[in-house]
PDB file of C-alpha atoms in Angstrom:
ATOM      1  CA  MET A   1       0.000   0.000   0.000  1.00  0.00           C
ATOM      2  CA  LYS A   2       2.894   2.354   0.733  1.00  0.00           C
ATOM      3  CA  ARG A   3       4.205   1.925  -2.803  1.00  0.00           C
ATOM      4  CA  LEU A   4       0.761   2.579  -4.292  1.00  0.00           C
ATOM      5  CA  GLY A   5       0.395   5.733  -2.247  1.00  0.00           C
ATOM      6  CA  PHE A   6       3.806   6.943  -3.342  1.00  0.00           C
ATOM      7  CA  LEU A   7       3.004   6.353  -7.014  1.00  0.00           C
ATOM      8  CA  LEU A   8      -0.281   8.253  -6.610  1.00  0.00           C
ATOM      9  CA  LEU A   9       1.692  11.146  -5.122  1.00  0.00           C
ATOM     10  CA  LEU A  10       4.000  11.115  -8.157  1.00  0.00           C
ATOM     11  CA  PHE A  11       1.062  11.226 -10.540  1.00  0.00           C
ATOM     12  CA  LEU A  12      -0.609  14.107  -8.735  1.00  0.00           C
ATOM     13  CA  THR A  13       2.563  16.214  -8.381  1.00  0.00           C
ATOM     14  CA  ALA A  14       4.434  15.394 -11.605  1.00  0.00           C
ATOM     15  CA  CYS A  15       5.229  18.025 -14.206  1.00  0.00           C
ATOM     16  CA  THR A  16       5.137  21.034 -11.874  1.00  0.00           C
ATOM     17  CA  GLY A  17       7.815  22.839 -13.900  1.00  0.00           C
ATOM     18  CA  SER A  18       7.844  26.473 -12.841  1.00  0.00           C
ATOM     19  CA  GLN A  19       4.654  25.980 -10.837  1.00  0.00           C
ATOM     20  CA  GLU A  20       4.372  25.440  -7.086  1.00  0.00           C
ATOM     21  CA  PRO A  21       4.650  23.395  -4.986  1.00  0.00           C
ATOM     22  CA  PRO A  22       7.806  21.670  -6.292  1.00  0.00           C
ATOM     23  CA  LEU A  23       7.994  17.896  -6.355  1.00  0.00           C
ATOM     24  CA  PRO A  24      10.296  16.679  -3.543  1.00  0.00           C
ATOM     25  CA  ALA A  25      13.113  14.958  -5.396  1.00  0.00           C
ATOM     26  CA  LEU A  26      16.812  14.220  -5.612  1.00  0.00           C
ATOM     27  CA  LEU A  27      19.078  14.123  -8.635  1.00  0.00           C
ATOM     28  CA  ALA A  28      21.731  11.397  -8.514  1.00  0.00           C
ATOM     29  CA  ALA A  29      24.856  12.222 -10.508  1.00  0.00           C
ATOM     30  CA  GLY A  30      27.351   9.423 -11.121  1.00  0.00           C
ATOM     31  CA  GLY A  31      30.889   9.970 -12.362  1.00  0.00           C
ATOM     32  CA  GLN A  32      34.547  10.031 -11.379  1.00  0.00           C
ATOM     33  CA  ASP A  33      34.136   7.107  -8.962  1.00  0.00           C
ATOM     34  CA  GLU A  34      31.321   8.572  -6.879  1.00  0.00           C
ATOM     35  CA  VAL A  35      27.603   9.254  -6.823  1.00  0.00           C
ATOM     36  CA  ARG A  36      26.400  12.571  -5.445  1.00  0.00           C
ATOM     37  CA  PHE A  37      22.828  13.339  -4.498  1.00  0.00           C
ATOM     38  CA  TYR A  38      21.413  16.845  -4.854  1.00  0.00           C
ATOM     39  CA  ARG A  39      18.049  18.347  -3.988  1.00  0.00           C
ATOM     40  CA  ALA A  40      16.324  19.088  -7.287  1.00  0.00           C
ATOM     41  CA  SER A  41      14.860  22.282  -5.806  1.00  0.00           C
ATOM     42  CA  ASP A  42      18.393  23.483  -4.940  1.00  0.00           C
ATOM     43  CA  LEU A  43      19.627  22.837  -8.471  1.00  0.00           C
ATOM     44  CA  GLN A  44      16.751  24.863  -9.849  1.00  0.00           C
ATOM     45  CA  ARG A  45      17.989  27.786  -7.689  1.00  0.00           C
ATOM     46  CA  ASN A  46      21.575  27.408  -8.917  1.00  0.00           C
ATOM     47  CA  ALA A  47      22.766  25.759  -5.679  1.00  0.00           C
ATOM     48  CA  ALA A  48      24.629  22.451  -5.687  1.00  0.00           C
ATOM     49  CA  ASP A  49      25.484  21.394  -2.157  1.00  0.00           C
ATOM     50  CA  PRO A  50      25.156  17.590  -2.158  1.00  0.00           C
ATOM     51  CA  VAL A  51      22.919  15.931   0.378  1.00  0.00           C
ATOM     52  CA  ALA A  52      25.192  12.890   0.294  1.00  0.00           C
ATOM     53  CA  SER A  53      28.116  11.424  -1.606  1.00  0.00           C
ATOM     54  CA  TRP A  54      28.827   7.722  -2.043  1.00  0.00           C
ATOM     55  CA  PRO A  55      32.226   6.410  -3.156  1.00  0.00           C
ATOM     56  CA  THR A  56      31.617   4.145  -6.163  1.00  0.00           C
ATOM     57  CA  PRO A  57      34.954   3.141  -7.765  1.00  0.00           C
ATOM     58  CA  ASP A  58      34.574   2.027 -11.398  1.00  0.00           C
ATOM     59  CA  LEU A  59      30.890   2.964 -11.602  1.00  0.00           C
ATOM     60  CA  GLN A  60      29.574   2.402 -15.156  1.00  0.00           C
ATOM     61  CA  ASP A  61      25.924   3.431 -14.972  1.00  0.00           C
ATOM     62  CA  LEU A  62      23.016   4.017 -12.621  1.00  0.00           C
ATOM     63  CA  ALA A  63      19.232   3.816 -12.879  1.00  0.00           C
ATOM     64  CA  TYR A  64      16.257   4.351 -10.595  1.00  0.00           C
ATOM     65  CA  SER A  65      12.897   2.552 -10.502  1.00  0.00           C
ATOM     66  CA  PRO A  66      10.114   4.706  -9.005  1.00  0.00           C
ATOM     67  CA  THR A  67       7.834   1.666  -8.934  1.00  0.00           C
ATOM     68  CA  PHE A  68      10.195  -0.443  -6.811  1.00  0.00           C
ATOM     69  CA  GLN A  69      11.905   2.576  -5.184  1.00  0.00           C
ATOM     70  CA  ARG A  70      15.346   1.181  -5.784  1.00  0.00           C
ATOM     71  CA  LEU A  71      18.560   2.702  -7.080  1.00  0.00           C
ATOM     72  CA  TYR A  72      20.728   0.417  -9.228  1.00  0.00           C
ATOM     73  CA  LEU A  73      24.475   0.815  -9.731  1.00  0.00           C
ATOM     74  CA  LEU A  74      26.445  -1.061 -12.388  1.00  0.00           C
ATOM     75  CA  PHE A  75      30.132  -1.917 -11.995  1.00  0.00           C
ATOM     76  CA  PRO A  76      32.443  -3.957 -14.255  1.00  0.00           C
ATOM     77  CA  ASP A  77      31.962  -7.067 -12.100  1.00  0.00           C
ATOM     78  CA  ARG A  78      28.581  -6.654 -10.387  1.00  0.00           C
ATOM     79  CA  VAL A  79      25.288  -4.826 -10.016  1.00  0.00           C
ATOM     80  CA  GLU A  80      23.898  -3.418  -6.760  1.00  0.00           C
ATOM     81  CA  ALA A  81      20.337  -2.448  -5.763  1.00  0.00           C
ATOM     82  CA  TYR A  82      19.741   0.025  -2.932  1.00  0.00           C
ATOM     83  CA  ASP A  83      16.441   0.431  -1.118  1.00  0.00           C
ATOM     84  CA  ALA A  84      15.486   4.098  -1.574  1.00  0.00           C
ATOM     85  CA  THR A  85      12.338   4.125   0.570  1.00  0.00           C
ATOM     86  CA  GLY A  86      14.263   5.956   3.286  1.00  0.00           C
ATOM     87  CA  PHE A  87      15.685   8.629   0.975  1.00  0.00           C
ATOM     88  CA  SER A  88      14.565  12.203   1.591  1.00  0.00           C
ATOM     89  CA  GLU A  89      15.634  15.707   0.652  1.00  0.00           C
ATOM     90  CA  ALA A  90      17.653  15.765   3.880  1.00  0.00           C
ATOM     91  CA  SER A  91      19.186  12.288   4.020  1.00  0.00           C
ATOM     92  CA  VAL A  92      20.294   9.482   1.698  1.00  0.00           C
ATOM     93  CA  PRO A  93      21.065   6.436   3.876  1.00  0.00           C
ATOM     94  CA  LYS A  94      23.159   3.975   1.938  1.00  0.00           C
ATOM     95  CA  GLY A  95      22.264   0.809   3.780  1.00  0.00           C
ATOM     96  CA  THR A  96      23.348  -2.623   2.606  1.00  0.00           C
ATOM     97  CA  PRO A  97      22.557  -3.311  -1.039  1.00  0.00           C
ATOM     98  CA  ALA A  98      21.305  -6.439  -2.678  1.00  0.00           C
ATOM     99  CA  ALA A  99      24.125  -7.401  -5.036  1.00  0.00           C
ATOM    100  CA  GLN A 100      24.765  -9.862  -7.825  1.00  0.00           C
ATOM    101  CA  GLY A 101      28.187 -10.605  -9.236  1.00  0.00           C
ATOM    102  CA  LEU A 102      28.600 -11.100 -12.964  1.00  0.00           C
ATOM    103  CA  PRO A 103      29.735 -14.532 -14.153  1.00  0.00           C
ATOM    104  CA  ALA A 104      33.466 -15.182 -14.071  1.00  0.00           C
ATOM    105  CA  GLY A 105      35.209 -13.698 -17.085  1.00  0.00           C
ATOM    106  CA  VAL A 106      32.486 -11.139 -17.876  1.00  0.00           C
ATOM    107  CA  ASP A 107      33.771  -7.555 -17.850  1.00  0.00           C
ATOM    108  CA  CYS A 108      30.974  -4.986 -18.019  1.00  0.00           C
ATOM    109  CA  THR A 109      33.214  -1.958 -18.509  1.00  0.00           C
ATOM    110  CA  GLY A 110      31.319   0.331 -20.860  1.00  0.00           C
ATOM    111  CA  GLY A 111      28.040  -1.350 -19.931  1.00  0.00           C
ATOM    112  CA  TYR A 112      24.684   0.237 -19.176  1.00  0.00           C
ATOM    113  CA  LEU A 113      21.351  -0.412 -17.456  1.00  0.00           C
ATOM    114  CA  ARG A 114      17.794  -0.352 -18.790  1.00  0.00           C
ATOM    115  CA  LEU A 115      14.588  -0.724 -16.775  1.00  0.00           C
ATOM    116  CA  GLY A 116      11.633  -2.922 -17.679  1.00  0.00           C
ATOM    117  CA  GLN A 117       8.426  -3.283 -15.687  1.00  0.00           C
ATOM    118  CA  ASN A 118       9.717  -6.186 -13.581  1.00  0.00           C
ATOM    119  CA  ALA A 119      13.290  -6.727 -14.739  1.00  0.00           C
ATOM    120  CA  LEU A 120      16.544  -4.807 -14.975  1.00  0.00           C
ATOM    121  CA  LEU A 121      18.687  -5.271 -18.084  1.00  0.00           C
ATOM    122  CA  LEU A 122      22.471  -5.184 -17.795  1.00  0.00           C
ATOM    123  CA  HIS A 123      24.100  -4.927 -21.215  1.00  0.00           C
ATOM    124  CA  CYS A 124      27.857  -5.530 -21.404  1.00  0.00           C
ATOM    125  CA  PRO A 125      28.692  -4.743 -25.066  1.00  0.00           C
ATOM    126  CA  GLY A 126      32.404  -5.453 -24.695  1.00  0.00           C
ATOM    127  CA  ALA A 127      31.599  -8.981 -23.529  1.00  0.00           C
ATOM    128  CA  ALA A 128      28.737  -9.369 -26.045  1.00  0.00           C
ATOM    129  CA  GLN A 129      26.478 -10.486 -23.182  1.00  0.00           C
ATOM    130  CA  ALA A 130      23.406  -9.185 -21.385  1.00  0.00           C
ATOM    131  CA  PHE A 131      21.692 -10.219 -18.170  1.00  0.00           C
ATOM    132  CA  LEU A 132      18.308  -9.833 -16.479  1.00  0.00           C
ATOM    133  CA  TRP A 133      17.722  -9.255 -12.783  1.00  0.00           C
ATOM    134  CA  SER A 134      14.466  -8.850 -10.896  1.00  0.00           C
ATOM    135  CA  LEU A 135      13.791  -5.199 -10.051  1.00  0.00           C
ATOM    136  CA  ASP A 136      13.011  -6.156  -6.457  1.00  0.00           C
ATOM    137  CA  GLY A 137      16.635  -7.276  -6.077  1.00  0.00           C
ATOM    138  CA  SER A 138      15.777 -10.930  -5.522  1.00  0.00           C
ATOM    139  CA  GLY A 139      16.983 -14.015  -7.334  1.00  0.00           C
ATOM    140  CA  SER A 140      20.001 -14.470  -9.553  1.00  0.00           C
ATOM    141  CA  LEU A 141      21.092 -12.978 -12.849  1.00  0.00           C
ATOM    142  CA  GLU A 142      19.694 -14.700 -15.935  1.00  0.00           C
ATOM    143  CA  GLU A 143      21.479 -14.381 -19.254  1.00  0.00           C
ATOM    144  CA  ALA A 144      19.580 -12.921 -22.203  1.00  0.00           C
ATOM    145  CA  ASP A 145      19.918 -14.774 -25.495  1.00  0.00           C
ATOM    146  CA  LEU A 146      21.598 -12.464 -28.029  1.00  0.00           C
ATOM    147  CA  THR A 147      21.713 -15.026 -30.843  1.00  0.00           C
ATOM    148  CA  ASP A 148      21.997 -13.380 -34.287  1.00  0.00           C
ATOM    149  CA  LEU A 149      22.224  -9.867 -32.840  1.00  0.00           C
ATOM    150  CA  ASP A 150      25.102  -7.627 -33.886  1.00  0.00           C
ATOM    151  CA  PRO A 151      27.531  -7.203 -30.945  1.00  0.00           C
ATOM    152  CA  ALA A 152      27.210  -3.422 -31.441  1.00  0.00           C
ATOM    153  CA  ALA A 153      23.403  -3.494 -31.029  1.00  0.00           C
ATOM    154  CA  ARG A 154      21.796  -1.272 -28.422  1.00  0.00           C
ATOM    155  CA  LEU A 155      19.346  -3.060 -26.124  1.00  0.00           C
ATOM    156  CA  ALA A 156      16.379  -2.164 -23.915  1.00  0.00           C
ATOM    157  CA  LEU A 157      13.350  -3.832 -22.314  1.00  0.00           C
ATOM    158  CA  LEU A 158       9.885  -3.253 -23.773  1.00  0.00           C
ATOM    159  CA  PRO A 159       7.005  -4.120 -21.407  1.00  0.00           C
ATOM    160  CA  GLN A 160       4.160  -5.932 -23.130  1.00  0.00           C
ATOM    161  CA  GLY A 161       1.455  -7.492 -21.003  1.00  0.00           C
ATOM    162  CA  SER A 162       3.276  -9.233 -18.158  1.00  0.00           C
ATOM    163  CA  LEU A 163       6.472  -9.648 -20.208  1.00  0.00           C
ATOM    164  CA  ASP A 164       9.652  -7.626 -20.529  1.00  0.00           C
ATOM    165  CA  LEU A 165      10.666  -8.175 -24.140  1.00  0.00           C
ATOM    166  CA  LEU A 166      14.228  -7.717 -25.363  1.00  0.00           C
ATOM    167  CA  ALA A 167      14.265  -4.704 -27.675  1.00  0.00           C
ATOM    168  CA  TYR A 168      17.183  -4.113 -30.040  1.00  0.00           C
ATOM    169  CA  LEU A 169      18.526  -1.595 -32.505  1.00  0.00           C
ATOM    170  CA  THR A 170      21.107  -2.879 -34.962  1.00  0.00           C
ATOM    171  CA  GLY A 171      22.603  -1.259 -38.015  1.00  0.00           C
ATOM    172  CA  SER A 172      19.794  -2.626 -40.150  1.00  0.00           C
ATOM    173  CA  ALA A 173      16.738  -3.240 -37.955  1.00  0.00           C
ATOM    174  CA  LEU A 174      14.647  -2.183 -34.981  1.00  0.00           C
ATOM    175  CA  GLY A 175      12.660  -4.844 -33.175  1.00  0.00           C
ATOM    176  CA  TYR A 176      11.864  -6.906 -30.106  1.00  0.00           C
ATOM    177  CA  ARG A 177      11.545 -10.554 -29.059  1.00  0.00           C
ATOM    178  CA  PRO A 178      11.447 -12.688 -25.878  1.00  0.00           C
ATOM    179  CA  ALA A 179      14.662 -12.127 -23.956  1.00  0.00           C
ATOM    180  CA  GLN A 180      15.516 -15.802 -23.614  1.00  0.00           C
ATOM    181  CA  ASP A 181      13.823 -17.235 -26.702  1.00  0.00           C
ATOM    182  CA  PRO A 182      14.945 -15.555 -29.958  1.00  0.00           C
ATOM    183  CA  GLN A 183      12.423 -17.541 -32.010  1.00  0.00           C
ATOM    184  CA  GLY A 184       9.533 -17.022 -29.603  1.00  0.00           C
ATOM    185  CA  THR A 185       6.567 -14.687 -29.624  1.00  0.00           C
ATOM    186  CA  PRO A 186       5.565 -11.923 -29.369  1.00  0.00           C
ATOM    187  CA  SER A 187       8.186 -10.547 -31.701  1.00  0.00           C
ATOM    188  CA  LEU A 188       8.471  -7.911 -34.385  1.00  0.00           C
ATOM    189  CA  GLU A 189      11.297  -6.569 -36.519  1.00  0.00           C
ATOM    190  CA  ARG A 190      11.305  -3.752 -39.036  1.00  0.00           C
ATOM    191  CA  PRO A 191      14.214  -2.880 -41.358  1.00  0.00           C
ATOM    192  CA  LEU A 192      15.798   0.553 -41.207  1.00  0.00           C
ATOM    193  CA  SER A 193      15.731   2.458 -44.473  1.00  0.00           C
ATOM    194  CA  PRO A 194      18.381   3.558 -45.089  1.00  0.00           C
ATOM    195  CA  PRO A 195      20.462   1.337 -42.800  1.00  0.00           C
ATOM    196  CA  LEU A 196      22.804   2.938 -40.274  1.00  0.00           C
ATOM    197  CA  ASP A 197      26.356   3.635 -41.341  1.00  0.00           C
ATOM    198  CA  ALA A 198      27.828   3.409 -37.812  1.00  0.00           C
ATOM    199  CA  ASP A 199      27.118   1.636 -34.539  1.00  0.00           C
ATOM    200  CA  PRO A 200      23.756   2.656 -32.996  1.00  0.00           C
ATOM    201  CA  PHE A 201      23.844   5.451 -30.420  1.00  0.00           C
ATOM    202  CA  ASP A 202      20.937   4.795 -28.074  1.00  0.00           C
ATOM    203  CA  LEU A 203      17.707   2.837 -27.602  1.00  0.00           C
ATOM    204  CA  ARG A 204      14.885   3.513 -25.150  1.00  0.00           C
ATOM    205  CA  ALA A 205      11.534   1.859 -24.547  1.00  0.00           C
ATOM    206  CA  ASP A 206       8.561   4.110 -23.839  1.00  0.00           C
ATOM    207  CA  ALA A 207       6.252   1.794 -21.917  1.00  0.00           C
ATOM    208  CA  ALA A 208       3.482   4.383 -21.615  1.00  0.00           C
ATOM    209  CA  LYS A 209       3.093   4.579 -25.399  1.00  0.00           C
ATOM    210  CA  GLY A 210       4.229   1.048 -26.226  1.00  0.00           C
ATOM    211  CA  ARG A 211       7.000   2.225 -28.518  1.00  0.00           C
ATOM    212  CA  LEU A 212      10.726   1.961 -29.101  1.00  0.00           C
ATOM    213  CA  LEU A 213      12.925   4.979 -29.772  1.00  0.00           C
ATOM    214  CA  GLY A 214      16.311   4.409 -31.386  1.00  0.00           C
ATOM    215  CA  LEU A 215      19.087   6.768 -32.483  1.00  0.00           C
ATOM    216  CA  GLY A 216      21.732   6.051 -35.096  1.00  0.00           C
ATOM    217  CA  SER A 217      23.786   7.644 -37.842  1.00  0.00           C
ATOM    218  CA  ALA A 218      22.404   7.620 -41.398  1.00  0.00           C
ATOM    219  CA  GLY A 219      24.294   9.741 -43.895  1.00  0.00           C
ATOM    220  CA  LEU A 220      25.515  12.926 -42.294  1.00  0.00           C
ATOM    221  CA  LYS A 221      22.775  13.030 -39.674  1.00  0.00           C
ATOM    222  CA  ALA A 222      21.660  11.149 -36.593  1.00  0.00           C
ATOM    223  CA  ARG A 223      18.215   9.732 -37.197  1.00  0.00           C
ATOM    224  CA  LEU A 224      15.560   9.023 -34.559  1.00  0.00           C
ATOM    225  CA  TYR A 225      13.528   5.922 -35.422  1.00  0.00           C
ATOM    226  CA  THR A 226      10.384   4.798 -33.642  1.00  0.00           C
ATOM    227  CA  LEU A 227       8.631   1.429 -33.671  1.00  0.00           C
ATOM    228  CA  GLN A 228       5.050   1.519 -32.420  1.00  0.00           C
ATOM    229  CA  GLY A 229       2.395  -1.064 -33.148  1.00  0.00           C
ATOM    230  CA  GLU A 230       3.255  -2.528 -36.538  1.00  0.00           C
ATOM    231  CA  GLY A 231       4.768   0.640 -37.965  1.00  0.00           C
ATOM    232  CA  GLN A 232       8.284   2.049 -37.994  1.00  0.00           C
ATOM    233  CA  GLU A 233       8.960   5.682 -38.867  1.00  0.00           C
ATOM    234  CA  VAL A 234      11.540   8.443 -38.524  1.00  0.00           C
ATOM    235  CA  LEU A 235      10.735  11.150 -35.960  1.00  0.00           C
ATOM    236  CA  GLY A 236      13.557  13.510 -36.898  1.00  0.00           C
ATOM    237  CA  ASP A 237      17.179  14.105 -37.829  1.00  0.00           C
ATOM    238  CA  PHE A 238      19.873  15.498 -35.539  1.00  0.00           C
ATOM    239  CA  PHE A 239      23.604  16.150 -35.518  1.00  0.00           C
ATOM    240  CA  GLY A 240      26.524  14.682 -33.609  1.00  0.00           C
ATOM    241  CA  THR A 241      26.239  11.601 -31.415  1.00  0.00           C
ATOM    242  CA  PRO A 242      22.987  12.205 -29.525  1.00  0.00           C
ATOM    243  CA  ARG A 243      21.240  10.291 -26.766  1.00  0.00           C
ATOM    244  CA  LEU A 244      17.730  10.262 -25.372  1.00  0.00           C
ATOM    245  CA  ALA A 245      16.255  11.592 -22.137  1.00  0.00           C
ATOM    246  CA  LEU A 246      12.822  10.089 -21.588  1.00  0.00           C
ATOM    247  CA  ASP A 247      10.212  10.163 -18.866  1.00  0.00           C
ATOM    248  CA  PRO A 248       6.766   8.734 -19.668  1.00  0.00           C
ATOM    249  CA  VAL A 249       5.060  11.624 -17.843  1.00  0.00           C
ATOM    250  CA  ALA A 250       7.391  14.592 -18.379  1.00  0.00           C
ATOM    251  CA  GLY A 251       8.411  14.071 -21.999  1.00  0.00           C
ATOM    252  CA  LEU A 252      11.217  13.305 -24.436  1.00  0.00           C
ATOM    253  CA  ALA A 253      14.410  15.139 -25.405  1.00  0.00           C
ATOM    254  CA  VAL A 254      17.404  14.446 -27.633  1.00  0.00           C
ATOM    255  CA  TYR A 255      20.754  15.715 -26.356  1.00  0.00           C
ATOM    256  CA  GLY A 256      24.404  15.578 -27.371  1.00  0.00           C
ATOM    257  CA  ARG A 257      25.660  18.578 -29.285  1.00  0.00           C
ATOM    258  CA  GLY A 258      22.975  20.887 -27.940  1.00  0.00           C
ATOM    259  CA  PHE A 259      19.537  19.515 -27.198  1.00  0.00           C
ATOM    260  CA  GLN A 260      15.997  19.540 -28.520  1.00  0.00           C
ATOM    261  CA  VAL A 261      12.798  18.800 -26.618  1.00  0.00           C
ATOM    262  CA  LEU A 262      10.382  16.718 -28.707  1.00  0.00           C
ATOM    263  CA  GLU A 263       7.590  16.112 -26.188  1.00  0.00           C
ATOM    264  CA  PRO A 264       5.340  17.369 -24.670  1.00  0.00           C
ATOM    265  CA  LYS A 265       6.031  20.531 -26.736  1.00  0.00           C
ATOM    266  CA  ALA A 266       8.597  20.567 -29.545  1.00  0.00           C
ATOM    267  CA  SER A 267      11.394  23.107 -29.231  1.00  0.00           C
ATOM    268  CA  PRO A 268      14.120  24.340 -31.564  1.00  0.00           C
ATOM    269  CA  VAL A 269      17.690  23.173 -31.016  1.00  0.00           C
ATOM    270  CA  LEU A 270      19.047  24.923 -27.914  1.00  0.00           C
ATOM    271  CA  GLU A 271      22.634  25.272 -26.599  1.00  0.00           C
ATOM    272  CA  ALA A 272      23.808  24.254 -30.069  1.00  0.00           C
ATOM    273  CA  TYR A 273      27.512  24.654 -29.241  1.00  0.00           C
ATOM    274  CA  THR A 274      27.477  22.803 -25.927  1.00  0.00           C
ATOM    275  CA  ASP A 275      28.278  19.095 -25.631  1.00  0.00           C
ATOM    276  CA  PHE A 276      26.161  17.207 -23.097  1.00  0.00           C
ATOM    277  CA  ALA A 277      27.356  13.870 -21.706  1.00  0.00           C
ATOM    278  CA  ALA A 278      24.376  12.908 -19.524  1.00  0.00           C
ATOM    279  CA  GLY A 279      20.755  13.864 -19.184  1.00  0.00           C
ATOM    280  CA  ALA A 280      17.607  13.177 -17.170  1.00  0.00           C
ATOM    281  CA  MET A 281      14.028  14.228 -17.823  1.00  0.00           C
ATOM    282  CA  GLY A 282      12.574  14.928 -14.386  1.00  0.00           C
ATOM    283  CA  GLN A 283       9.023  14.142 -13.367  1.00  0.00           C
ATOM    284  CA  ASP A 284       9.017  17.668 -11.920  1.00  0.00           C
ATOM    285  CA  GLY A 285       8.888  19.199 -15.407  1.00  0.00           C
ATOM    286  CA  TYR A 286      12.576  20.107 -15.572  1.00  0.00           C
ATOM    287  CA  LEU A 287      15.292  18.790 -17.888  1.00  0.00           C
ATOM    288  CA  TYR A 288      18.737  18.215 -16.358  1.00  0.00           C
ATOM    289  CA  LEU A 289      21.759  18.088 -18.691  1.00  0.00           C
ATOM    290  CA  ALA A 290      25.414  17.674 -17.711  1.00  0.00           C
ATOM    291  CA  SER A 291      28.289  19.255 -19.633  1.00  0.00           C
ATOM    292  CA  GLY A 292      31.551  18.635 -17.828  1.00  0.00           C
ATOM    293  CA  SER A 293      30.939  19.672 -14.219  1.00  0.00           C
ATOM    294  CA  LEU A 294      28.153  22.088 -15.164  1.00  0.00           C
ATOM    295  CA  LEU A 295      24.506  21.112 -14.898  1.00  0.00           C
ATOM    296  CA  TYR A 296      22.055  22.925 -17.178  1.00  0.00           C
ATOM    297  CA  VAL A 297      18.563  23.045 -15.653  1.00  0.00           C
ATOM    298  CA  TYR A 298      15.699  23.842 -18.026  1.00  0.00           C
ATOM    299  CA  ASP A 299      12.087  24.539 -17.108  1.00  0.00           C
ATOM    300  CA  LEU A 300       9.889  22.742 -19.645  1.00  0.00           C
ATOM    301  CA  VAL A 301       6.730  24.762 -18.952  1.00  0.00           C
ATOM    302  CA  PRO A 302       7.663  27.806 -21.081  1.00  0.00           C
ATOM    303  CA  SER A 303       7.857  27.393 -24.837  1.00  0.00           C
ATOM    304  CA  PRO A 304      10.661  27.170 -25.771  1.00  0.00           C
ATOM    305  CA  PRO A 305      12.092  25.753 -22.515  1.00  0.00           C
ATOM    306  CA  GLN A 306      13.844  28.265 -20.307  1.00  0.00           C
ATOM    307  CA  ARG A 307      17.207  27.770 -18.623  1.00  0.00           C
ATOM    308  CA  VAL A 308      16.783  28.592 -14.927  1.00  0.00           C
ATOM    309  CA  ALA A 309      20.164  27.578 -13.503  1.00  0.00           C
ATOM    310  CA  THR A 310      23.669  26.321 -14.352  1.00  0.00           C
ATOM    311  CA  PRO A 311      25.211  25.103 -11.091  1.00  0.00           C
ATOM    312  CA  SER A 312      28.624  23.432 -10.871  1.00  0.00           C
ATOM    313  CA  LEU A 313      28.411  19.913  -9.443  1.00  0.00           C
ATOM    314  CA  GLY A 314      32.096  19.505  -8.636  1.00  0.00           C
ATOM    315  CA  LEU A 315      32.279  16.344 -10.750  1.00  0.00           C
ATOM    316  CA  ALA A 316      31.639  15.458 -14.383  1.00  0.00           C
ATOM    317  CA  PRO A 317      28.681  13.041 -14.443  1.00  0.00           C
ATOM    318  CA  LYS A 318      28.344  10.334 -17.036  1.00  0.00           C
ATOM    319  CA  ALA A 319      24.951   9.260 -15.702  1.00  0.00           C
ATOM    320  CA  LEU A 320      22.029  11.067 -14.072  1.00  0.00           C
ATOM    321  CA  ALA A 321      18.881   9.746 -12.403  1.00  0.00           C
ATOM    322  CA  PHE A 322      15.872  11.615 -11.049  1.00  0.00           C
ATOM    323  CA  LEU A 323      14.561  10.267  -7.716  1.00  0.00           C
ATOM    324  CA  PRO A 324      11.208  11.497  -6.343  1.00  0.00           C
ATOM    325  CA  VAL A 325      11.216  11.184  -2.557  1.00  0.00           C
ATOM    326  CA  GLU A 326       8.619  11.355   0.187  1.00  0.00           C
TER     327      GLU A 326
END
């Protein structure tokens, strides 16, 4: 019941943007062997005094599940899940994590995490392997079957019914299939036209709209492909090596060299000469983008979005996560 009440609170207070009251939340910034936690409301006022800092040597990625209220940290040899039910704007108790070591010989340096509805995906591209772990932190890692997938493919989890399907973006196709049964159903694959001319950049699953969003280079531009229902289409073209910031409630943005908000209201390209390495679309209606040690905070309520702060974090994040708290 506590989790249901918390999710109801998120729904009622999400997307406040420049409106009051602000959504109580933290922003976790991971990089340079530590994770720092900041009050989102402080960042919006150009202040960046961390609430807490955790040493995390060799951290590769982090992710947060608001449904399970857990923070996940990926390292080259393991994954950890921290109970975040006790997190607040004043305190971030670390506690003892649930942890799973990767199989012997698997090095997940350069790996990343993707959330499903019940499972966490760990993709280790350098080892050409991927693993599934229950979002509640129980059980053991289960290996995903990557048969016939290009080692450079980007992966995600697409919820469908009670399943978390393995979604993939290769140089020639966008699709999904059962994570441990490549020939099973449900499955769907659509060719990319034209095919990519470099390794894919990013892939995200938008569970709220039942779609996949994939970025890759085609010609001299980065192309955003979407697969929804039976149809695959191109949503737009961008420059550089962009990535996606997605929240099912707050919206969608593409960032890299500059950024562009696509949903809920499309914007022009902003900060066109700034390179962003990490981004998070907050459920509070703000977009958080990291460039070196600077964090650009944009209010998404105005059109186009308005920059409200540029605090210095004291570290250069390579991963950001937005954590609503009670």
